[in-house]
Amino acid sequence: MDAHVAQLQMQYRNYILSLYQQGFLDDQFTELKSLQDDGTPDFVAEVLSLFFDDCVKLVGNMARALDQTGTVDFSQVGANVHQLKGSSSSVGAKRVKGLCINFKELCEAKNYEGCVRCLQQVDIEYKTLKAKLQDMFNLEKQIVQAGGIVPQVDIN
Amino acid sequence: MGMAAVESHFHVLAVDDSSFDRKLIEKLLQKSSCQVTTVDSGYKALEFLGIESNDPNALSTSPQEVEVNLIITDYCMPGMTGYDLLKKVKESSAFKNIPVVIMSSENVPARISRCLEEGAEEFFLKPVRMADLNKLKPHMMKTKLNNQKLEEIDKPLNVAAAAAAVEPEIKDSAEVGSKILTLQSELEPKQVHLQVAQQEEQTLGNNNKRKSMEEGLSTDRSRPRFECITTAV
């Protein structure tokens, strides 16, 4: 076996494990990966792409809702948080989901400062995750280009 | 079973306003070897089934050609909720036997029991997993078998046999007669045979008569499929 491929594969394994250990991903992400097959090799990438598009849209909506000079419609913010919580949960984006849970409570409490802060955190968090996953996909590409197979990483 | 030669693809109608969730449920269902049609609202779901149409003649698809073995719907949707959709389906004489499954990202016990009481087969918490879908096979199999038996009744050779089998058993013919009349006003005439058989099933719940009809089972099921149905085997 090519040493270079083996090294890349090990790097990939360690990277994935660290994403789980640091709480970026949870077992729902594992479930998504298990759904990907030879017939749909880009399934995970497509789903993630949809998720990140959702993030941009929802964060934008929330920023606008919180930017009102006058009364803020917290139910509007809450509705967007609900959607984001749903999709982050479905994709396995653990940290984003966790933030959404807090965010929801802040909306219900109509805590303006809290909401603004939380939205900033959500923004940072999803962008961080996006960058991390991009690195993951790049590693996969490198492995394949080096003639290797992307390993299945056993989280448990 | 005489059905072994027939393709056993289940057709699931998935309803969710989130494009993300639609993609996910579609994938899960395809992975379970189901044909999937996704729509983004309860209204579109009803339209697809052919339940809610002001002008029956204007249907782009006639109801009897839509064989849906299961409806899986999100609960929280704008306009018509999954619960509303469930009610409409269960109120429809043609489609009330289709199993309906509700999905929700929120674990609200009152909501869950309300849906189950209204006739939902299962209530899944999102994110829905393969393990959840595996629970659905028995429900879909039931509708599939019923539909296939009805299809057999529709064949000319078997109509006489069906009539002979059905006649002696129908005790309350007046009731059946009025039901058929009601149905005829909703559907095209050729469906009467299907409805007669459905009525028999409902009054008897006895499937033994079907066995003789299964002998004439044709493997060529030229039931039209929709372009939007994605098939993965």
Short mmCIF file of C-alpha atoms in Angstrom, two decimals:
data_model
loop_
_atom_site.label_atom_id
_atom_site.label_comp_id
_atom_site.label_asym_id
_atom_site.label_seq_id
_atom_site.Cartn_x
_atom_site.Cartn_y
_atom_site.Cartn_z
CA MET A 1 0.00 0.00 0.00
CA ASP A 2 1.26 3.40 -0.92
CA ALA A 3 2.73 5.13 2.12
CA HIS A 4 1.45 8.48 1.00
CA VAL A 5 -2.12 7.18 0.71
CA ALA A 6 -1.86 5.51 4.10
CA GLN A 7 -0.66 8.73 5.63
CA LEU A 8 -3.49 10.72 4.07
CA GLN A 9 -6.00 8.15 5.25
CA MET A 10 -4.69 8.37 8.79
CA GLN A 11 -4.82 12.14 8.63
CA TYR A 12 -8.42 11.89 7.43
CA ARG A 13 -9.38 9.50 10.21
CA ASN A 14 -7.87 11.70 12.87
CA TYR A 15 -9.51 14.75 11.44
CA ILE A 16 -12.96 13.20 11.42
CA LEU A 17 -12.51 11.91 14.96
CA SER A 18 -11.49 15.35 16.16
CA LEU A 19 -14.59 16.89 14.61
CA TYR A 20 -16.73 14.53 16.64
CA GLN A 21 -14.67 14.89 19.78
CA GLN A 22 -14.78 18.66 19.63
CA GLY A 23 -18.54 18.51 19.27
CA PHE A 24 -18.80 19.86 15.75
CA LEU A 25 -20.57 16.73 14.56
CA ASP A 26 -22.79 14.13 16.15
CA ASP A 27 -24.12 10.72 15.19
CA GLN A 28 -26.71 12.18 12.86
CA PHE A 29 -23.80 13.08 10.59
CA THR A 30 -22.71 9.45 10.77
CA GLU A 31 -26.22 8.45 9.73
CA LEU A 32 -26.02 10.79 6.73
CA LYS A 33 -22.73 9.30 5.66
CA SER A 34 -24.21 5.85 5.88
CA LEU A 35 -26.89 6.89 3.39
CA GLN A 36 -24.33 7.82 0.79
CA ASP A 37 -23.56 5.09 -1.69
CA ASP A 38 -21.97 4.50 -5.05
CA GLY A 39 -25.17 5.58 -6.75
CA THR A 40 -25.19 8.91 -4.95
CA PRO A 41 -21.56 9.68 -4.07
CA ASP A 42 -22.27 13.37 -3.55
CA PHE A 43 -25.21 12.98 -1.23
CA VAL A 44 -23.47 14.30 1.88
CA ALA A 45 -21.96 17.21 -0.02
CA GLU A 46 -25.36 18.11 -1.47
CA VAL A 47 -27.11 17.93 1.86
CA LEU A 48 -24.42 20.05 3.50
CA SER A 49 -24.65 22.56 0.69
CA LEU A 50 -28.40 22.85 1.27
CA PHE A 51 -27.79 23.24 4.97
CA PHE A 52 -25.29 26.04 4.57
CA ASP A 53 -27.56 27.81 2.09
CA ASP A 54 -30.25 27.55 4.75
CA CYS A 55 -27.87 29.06 7.31
CA VAL A 56 -27.16 32.07 5.13
CA LYS A 57 -30.84 32.63 4.49
CA LEU A 58 -32.02 32.16 8.07
CA VAL A 59 -29.23 34.16 9.67
CA GLY A 60 -30.03 36.93 7.20
CA ASN A 61 -33.72 36.80 8.15
CA MET A 62 -32.89 36.92 11.83
CA ALA A 63 -30.44 39.78 11.43
CA ARG A 64 -33.11 41.78 9.64
CA ALA A 65 -35.73 40.93 12.25
CA LEU A 66 -33.39 42.00 15.03
CA ASP A 67 -32.38 45.13 13.22
CA GLN A 68 -35.74 46.84 13.57
CA THR A 69 -35.61 50.26 15.07
CA GLY A 70 -38.68 49.90 17.20
CA THR A 71 -40.37 46.68 18.23
CA VAL A 72 -38.60 43.48 17.37
CA ASP A 73 -40.80 40.63 16.23
CA PHE A 74 -39.37 37.87 18.41
CA SER A 75 -41.80 35.31 17.05
CA GLN A 76 -40.35 35.95 13.60
CA VAL A 77 -36.84 35.43 14.97
CA GLY A 78 -38.06 32.36 16.81
CA ALA A 79 -39.57 30.87 13.67
CA ASN A 80 -36.23 31.15 11.89
CA VAL A 81 -34.39 29.68 14.86
CA HIS A 82 -36.83 26.79 14.82
CA GLN A 83 -36.02 26.07 11.20
CA LEU A 84 -32.31 26.33 11.76
CA LYS A 85 -32.52 24.07 14.77
CA GLY A 86 -34.35 21.55 12.65
CA SER A 87 -31.90 21.48 9.81
CA SER A 88 -28.80 21.57 12.01
CA SER A 89 -30.23 18.66 13.93
CA SER A 90 -30.91 16.75 10.73
CA VAL A 91 -27.41 17.30 9.42
CA GLY A 92 -25.57 16.52 12.63
CA ALA A 93 -24.25 20.04 13.17
CA LYS A 94 -24.08 19.62 16.92
CA ARG A 95 -22.74 23.01 17.98
CA VAL A 96 -25.08 24.94 15.74
CA LYS A 97 -27.99 22.94 17.08
CA GLY A 98 -26.91 23.63 20.67
CA LEU A 99 -26.77 27.35 19.98
CA CYS A 100 -30.23 27.23 18.45
CA ILE A 101 -31.62 25.68 21.61
CA ASN A 102 -30.27 28.61 23.64
CA PHE A 103 -31.40 31.04 20.99
CA LYS A 104 -34.94 29.73 21.17
CA GLU A 105 -35.09 30.38 24.90
CA LEU A 106 -33.73 33.89 24.42
CA CYS A 107 -36.43 34.59 21.84
CA GLU A 108 -39.12 33.34 24.16
CA ALA A 109 -37.74 35.56 26.89
CA LYS A 110 -37.62 38.42 24.39
CA ASN A 111 -34.05 39.05 25.43
CA TYR A 112 -32.84 41.44 22.74
CA GLU A 113 -29.17 41.65 23.76
CA GLY A 114 -29.04 37.92 24.26
CA CYS A 115 -30.54 37.29 20.84
CA VAL A 116 -28.13 39.61 19.08
CA ARG A 117 -25.17 37.93 20.79
CA CYS A 118 -26.49 34.48 20.05
CA LEU A 119 -27.03 35.30 16.41
CA GLN A 120 -23.41 36.40 16.15
CA GLN A 121 -22.34 33.11 17.66
CA VAL A 122 -24.52 31.15 15.26
CA ASP A 123 -22.99 33.05 12.38
CA ILE A 124 -19.45 32.26 13.50
CA GLU A 125 -20.30 28.67 14.30
CA TYR A 126 -21.82 27.68 11.00
CA LYS A 127 -19.01 29.34 9.09
CA THR A 128 -16.44 27.51 11.19
CA LEU A 129 -18.18 24.22 10.54
CA LYS A 130 -18.34 24.97 6.85
CA ALA A 131 -14.58 25.56 6.74
CA LYS A 132 -13.88 22.38 8.70
CA LEU A 133 -16.04 20.27 6.43
CA GLN A 134 -14.41 21.83 3.39
CA ASP A 135 -11.07 20.65 4.79
CA MET A 136 -12.58 17.21 5.22
CA PHE A 137 -13.74 17.08 1.61
CA ASN A 138 -10.36 18.28 0.44
CA LEU A 139 -8.69 15.44 2.29
CA GLU A 140 -11.09 13.00 0.66
CA LYS A 141 -10.19 14.39 -2.74
CA GLN A 142 -6.49 14.08 -2.01
CA ILE A 143 -6.87 10.47 -0.99
CA VAL A 144 -8.78 9.62 -4.15
CA GLN A 145 -6.31 11.49 -6.33
CA ALA A 146 -3.47 9.59 -4.70
CA GLY A 147 -5.22 6.40 -5.75
CA GLY A 148 -6.64 5.47 -2.38
CA ILE A 149 -10.10 4.88 -0.97
CA VAL A 150 -11.69 7.18 1.57
CA PRO A 151 -11.88 5.13 4.77
CA GLN A 152 -15.04 4.59 6.75
CA VAL A 153 -14.33 6.09 10.11
CA ASP A 154 -15.77 4.23 13.04
CA ILE A 155 -16.71 6.84 15.62
CA ASN A 156 -17.65 4.41 18.36
CA MET B 1 -47.43 -16.18 -2.28
CA GLY B 2 -48.40 -15.65 -5.88
CA MET B 3 -47.09 -12.13 -5.67
CA ALA B 4 -43.45 -13.04 -5.78
CA ALA B 5 -43.12 -12.27 -9.48
CA VAL B 6 -44.57 -8.78 -9.12
CA GLU B 7 -42.25 -5.85 -8.39
CA SER B 8 -42.63 -4.85 -4.79
CA HIS B 9 -41.75 -1.17 -4.97
CA PHE B 10 -43.65 0.93 -2.53
CA HIS B 11 -44.62 4.40 -3.55
CA VAL B 12 -44.38 6.98 -0.81
CA LEU B 13 -45.68 10.50 -0.93
CA ALA B 14 -43.46 12.70 1.24
CA VAL B 15 -44.67 16.11 2.32
CA ASP B 16 -42.42 18.77 3.88
CA ASP B 17 -42.07 22.51 3.40
CA SER B 18 -38.32 22.39 3.98
CA SER B 19 -36.33 21.52 0.87
CA PHE B 20 -33.60 20.25 3.12
CA ASP B 21 -35.90 17.81 4.88
CA ARG B 22 -37.41 16.72 1.59
CA LYS B 23 -33.99 15.78 0.29
CA LEU B 24 -33.29 13.82 3.40
CA ILE B 25 -36.54 11.89 3.52
CA GLU B 26 -36.29 11.21 -0.19
CA LYS B 27 -32.87 9.67 0.30
CA LEU B 28 -33.97 7.59 3.26
CA LEU B 29 -36.94 6.27 1.31
CA GLN B 30 -34.90 5.52 -1.80
CA LYS B 31 -32.47 3.65 0.40
CA SER B 32 -35.42 1.60 1.59
CA SER B 33 -36.18 0.76 -2.05
CA CYS B 34 -39.23 2.97 -2.21
CA GLN B 35 -40.34 5.15 -5.06
CA VAL B 36 -40.73 8.66 -3.76
CA THR B 37 -42.75 11.66 -4.74
CA THR B 38 -42.03 14.78 -2.72
CA VAL B 39 -44.26 17.83 -2.43
CA ASP B 40 -43.81 20.94 -0.39
CA SER B 41 -47.28 21.42 1.03
CA GLY B 42 -50.39 19.63 2.18
CA TYR B 43 -52.32 21.26 -0.64
CA LYS B 44 -49.98 19.81 -3.24
CA ALA B 45 -50.26 16.45 -1.54
CA LEU B 46 -54.04 16.49 -1.82
CA GLU B 47 -53.77 17.66 -5.40
CA PHE B 48 -51.43 14.80 -6.19
CA LEU B 49 -53.79 12.30 -4.64
CA GLY B 50 -56.71 13.92 -6.38
CA ILE B 51 -58.72 14.46 -3.22
CA GLU B 52 -59.23 18.16 -3.31
CA SER B 53 -60.28 19.24 -6.71
CA ASN B 54 -63.20 21.50 -7.52
CA ASP B 55 -63.46 20.10 -10.99
CA PRO B 56 -62.90 16.33 -11.13
CA ASN B 57 -62.59 16.45 -14.90
CA ALA B 58 -59.70 18.86 -14.69
CA LEU B 59 -57.45 16.50 -12.75
CA SER B 60 -54.11 16.15 -14.41
CA THR B 61 -53.88 12.67 -12.98
CA SER B 62 -56.88 10.48 -12.36
CA PRO B 63 -57.06 9.21 -8.79
CA GLN B 64 -57.03 5.52 -9.49
CA GLU B 65 -53.70 5.74 -11.25
CA VAL B 66 -51.96 7.13 -8.22
CA GLU B 67 -50.97 4.18 -6.16
CA VAL B 68 -49.63 5.59 -2.95
CA ASN B 69 -48.71 3.07 -0.30
CA LEU B 70 -47.80 5.56 2.39
CA ILE B 71 -47.91 9.26 3.12
CA ILE B 72 -45.20 10.70 5.33
CA THR B 73 -45.64 14.31 6.31
CA ASP B 74 -44.05 17.00 8.42
CA TYR B 75 -46.29 18.33 11.15
CA CYS B 76 -45.33 22.01 11.15
CA MET B 77 -46.11 23.45 7.76
CA PRO B 78 -47.55 26.82 6.84
CA GLY B 79 -51.19 26.81 5.73
CA MET B 80 -52.11 23.19 6.07
CA THR B 81 -50.36 21.34 8.87
CA GLY B 82 -49.52 17.66 8.73
CA TYR B 83 -52.40 17.10 11.11
CA ASP B 84 -54.81 18.86 8.75
CA LEU B 85 -53.54 16.73 5.90
CA LEU B 86 -53.97 13.59 7.99
CA LYS B 87 -57.57 14.51 8.67
CA LYS B 88 -58.31 15.18 5.02
CA VAL B 89 -56.85 11.85 3.97
CA LYS B 90 -58.73 9.93 6.62
CA GLU B 91 -61.98 11.70 5.66
CA SER B 92 -61.54 10.67 2.04
CA SER B 93 -63.31 7.44 1.18
CA ALA B 94 -60.83 6.63 -1.55
CA PHE B 95 -57.68 7.24 0.43
CA LYS B 96 -58.46 6.69 4.08
CA ASN B 97 -56.74 3.33 4.00
CA ILE B 98 -53.40 4.82 3.06
CA PRO B 99 -51.21 4.79 6.15
CA VAL B 100 -50.09 8.25 7.22
CA VAL B 101 -46.97 8.96 9.23
CA ILE B 102 -46.27 12.28 10.90
CA MET B 103 -42.80 13.72 11.48
CA SER B 104 -41.95 16.52 13.83
CA SER B 105 -38.84 18.11 15.24
CA GLU B 106 -40.72 18.76 18.47
CA ASN B 107 -41.56 16.18 21.08
CA VAL B 108 -44.98 17.34 22.21
CA PRO B 109 -46.89 14.44 23.77
CA ALA B 110 -50.29 16.08 23.26
CA ARG B 111 -49.50 16.57 19.59
CA ILE B 112 -48.35 12.98 19.21
CA SER B 113 -51.44 11.49 20.80
CA ARG B 114 -53.72 13.77 18.81
CA CYS B 115 -52.16 12.54 15.57
CA LEU B 116 -52.29 8.92 16.57
CA GLU B 117 -55.92 9.30 17.61
CA GLU B 118 -56.74 10.82 14.26
CA GLY B 119 -55.37 7.71 12.60
CA ALA B 120 -51.67 8.29 12.02
CA GLU B 121 -49.81 4.99 11.99
CA GLU B 122 -46.62 6.34 13.44
CA PHE B 123 -45.18 9.57 14.72
CA PHE B 124 -41.48 10.08 14.09
CA LEU B 125 -39.29 12.62 15.77
CA LYS B 126 -36.87 14.34 13.45
CA PRO B 127 -34.25 13.69 12.41
CA VAL B 128 -35.85 10.60 10.95
CA ARG B 129 -33.56 7.63 10.63
CA MET B 130 -33.41 4.43 8.61
CA ALA B 131 -34.43 2.53 11.72
CA ASP B 132 -37.67 4.51 11.80
CA LEU B 133 -38.45 3.78 8.17
CA ASN B 134 -37.93 0.08 8.70
CA LYS B 135 -41.01 0.17 10.89
CA LEU B 136 -43.07 1.25 7.92
CA LYS B 137 -42.72 -1.78 5.67
CA PRO B 138 -45.59 -3.74 7.25
CA HIS B 139 -47.93 -0.76 6.89
CA MET B 140 -47.06 -0.27 3.25
CA MET B 141 -47.25 -3.96 2.49
CA LYS B 142 -50.81 -4.01 3.74
CA THR B 143 -51.98 -1.26 1.35
CA LYS B 144 -49.99 -2.76 -1.49
CA LEU B 145 -51.64 -6.14 -1.07
CA ASN B 146 -55.06 -4.56 -0.90
CA ASN B 147 -54.42 -2.54 -4.04
CA GLN B 148 -53.11 -5.53 -5.94
CA LYS B 149 -56.14 -7.55 -5.03
CA LEU B 150 -58.37 -4.76 -6.23
CA GLU B 151 -56.47 -4.65 -9.48
CA GLU B 152 -57.20 -8.30 -10.02
CA ILE B 153 -60.90 -7.61 -9.64
CA ASP B 154 -60.63 -5.06 -12.40
CA LYS B 155 -59.60 -7.64 -14.99
CA PRO B 156 -62.51 -8.80 -17.22
CA LEU B 157 -61.92 -12.55 -16.63
CA ASN B 158 -62.13 -12.12 -12.95
CA VAL B 159 -65.09 -9.82 -12.76
CA ALA B 160 -67.55 -12.68 -13.08
CA ALA B 161 -65.70 -14.62 -10.42
CA ALA B 162 -65.61 -11.55 -8.24
CA ALA B 163 -69.30 -10.91 -8.74
CA ALA B 164 -70.11 -14.52 -7.91
CA ALA B 165 -67.92 -14.40 -4.85
CA VAL B 166 -69.16 -11.05 -3.70
CA GLU B 167 -72.90 -11.40 -4.26
CA PRO B 168 -73.89 -13.98 -1.68
CA GLU B 169 -71.88 -12.29 1.01
CA ILE B 170 -73.23 -8.80 0.78
CA LYS B 171 -76.05 -8.80 3.23
CA ASP B 172 -76.91 -5.17 3.33
CA SER B 173 -77.08 -4.52 -0.39
CA ALA B 174 -78.95 -1.27 0.10
CA GLU B 175 -76.05 0.14 2.05
CA VAL B 176 -73.59 -1.07 -0.51
CA GLY B 177 -75.73 0.32 -3.30
CA SER B 178 -75.83 3.77 -1.79
CA LYS B 179 -72.09 3.70 -1.15
CA ILE B 180 -71.41 2.80 -4.74
CA LEU B 181 -73.64 5.61 -5.92
CA THR B 182 -71.76 8.08 -3.76
CA LEU B 183 -68.47 6.85 -5.08
CA GLN B 184 -69.65 6.89 -8.67
CA SER B 185 -70.35 10.56 -8.46
CA GLU B 186 -66.75 11.16 -7.46
CA LEU B 187 -65.04 8.74 -9.77
CA GLU B 188 -65.07 7.54 -13.33
CA PRO B 189 -67.38 4.62 -14.11
CA LYS B 190 -64.69 2.00 -14.58
CA GLN B 191 -63.77 2.32 -10.96
CA VAL B 192 -67.03 0.78 -9.83
CA HIS B 193 -65.51 -2.68 -9.85
CA LEU B 194 -62.72 -1.49 -7.60
CA GLN B 195 -65.18 0.05 -5.20
CA VAL B 196 -67.35 -3.03 -5.07
CA ALA B 197 -64.33 -5.04 -4.09
CA GLN B 198 -63.30 -2.44 -1.53
CA GLN B 199 -66.73 -2.59 -0.02
CA GLU B 200 -66.55 -6.33 0.20
CA GLU B 201 -63.22 -6.12 1.95
CA GLN B 202 -64.55 -3.65 4.42
CA THR B 203 -67.65 -5.62 5.27
CA LEU B 204 -65.99 -9.00 5.40
CA GLY B 205 -62.35 -8.53 6.18
CA ASN B 206 -61.98 -11.98 4.71
CA ASN B 207 -59.25 -12.33 2.15
CA ASN B 208 -59.61 -16.01 1.43
CA LYS B 209 -61.73 -15.46 -1.65
CA ARG B 210 -58.91 -13.57 -3.20
CA LYS B 211 -56.73 -16.62 -3.49
CA SER B 212 -58.60 -17.98 -6.50
CA MET B 213 -58.21 -14.67 -8.24
CA GLU B 214 -54.53 -14.49 -7.64
CA GLU B 215 -54.08 -17.41 -10.01
CA GLY B 216 -54.80 -15.08 -12.88
CA LEU B 217 -52.18 -12.64 -11.68
CA SER B 218 -50.36 -10.92 -14.47
CA THR B 219 -46.82 -9.79 -14.01
CA ASP B 220 -47.33 -7.01 -16.48
CA ARG B 221 -48.50 -4.20 -14.28
CA SER B 222 -48.68 -1.38 -16.74
CA ARG B 223 -49.66 1.13 -14.15
CA PRO B 224 -48.35 4.51 -15.19
CA ARG B 225 -45.59 6.04 -13.14
CA PHE B 226 -44.88 9.69 -12.67
CA GLU B 227 -41.77 11.42 -13.93
CA CYS B 228 -41.14 12.95 -10.56
CA ILE B 229 -40.87 9.56 -8.94
CA THR B 230 -37.26 8.75 -8.39
CA THR B 231 -36.50 5.12 -8.30
CA ALA B 232 -33.45 3.60 -6.68
CA VAL B 233 -33.05 -0.10 -6.38
#
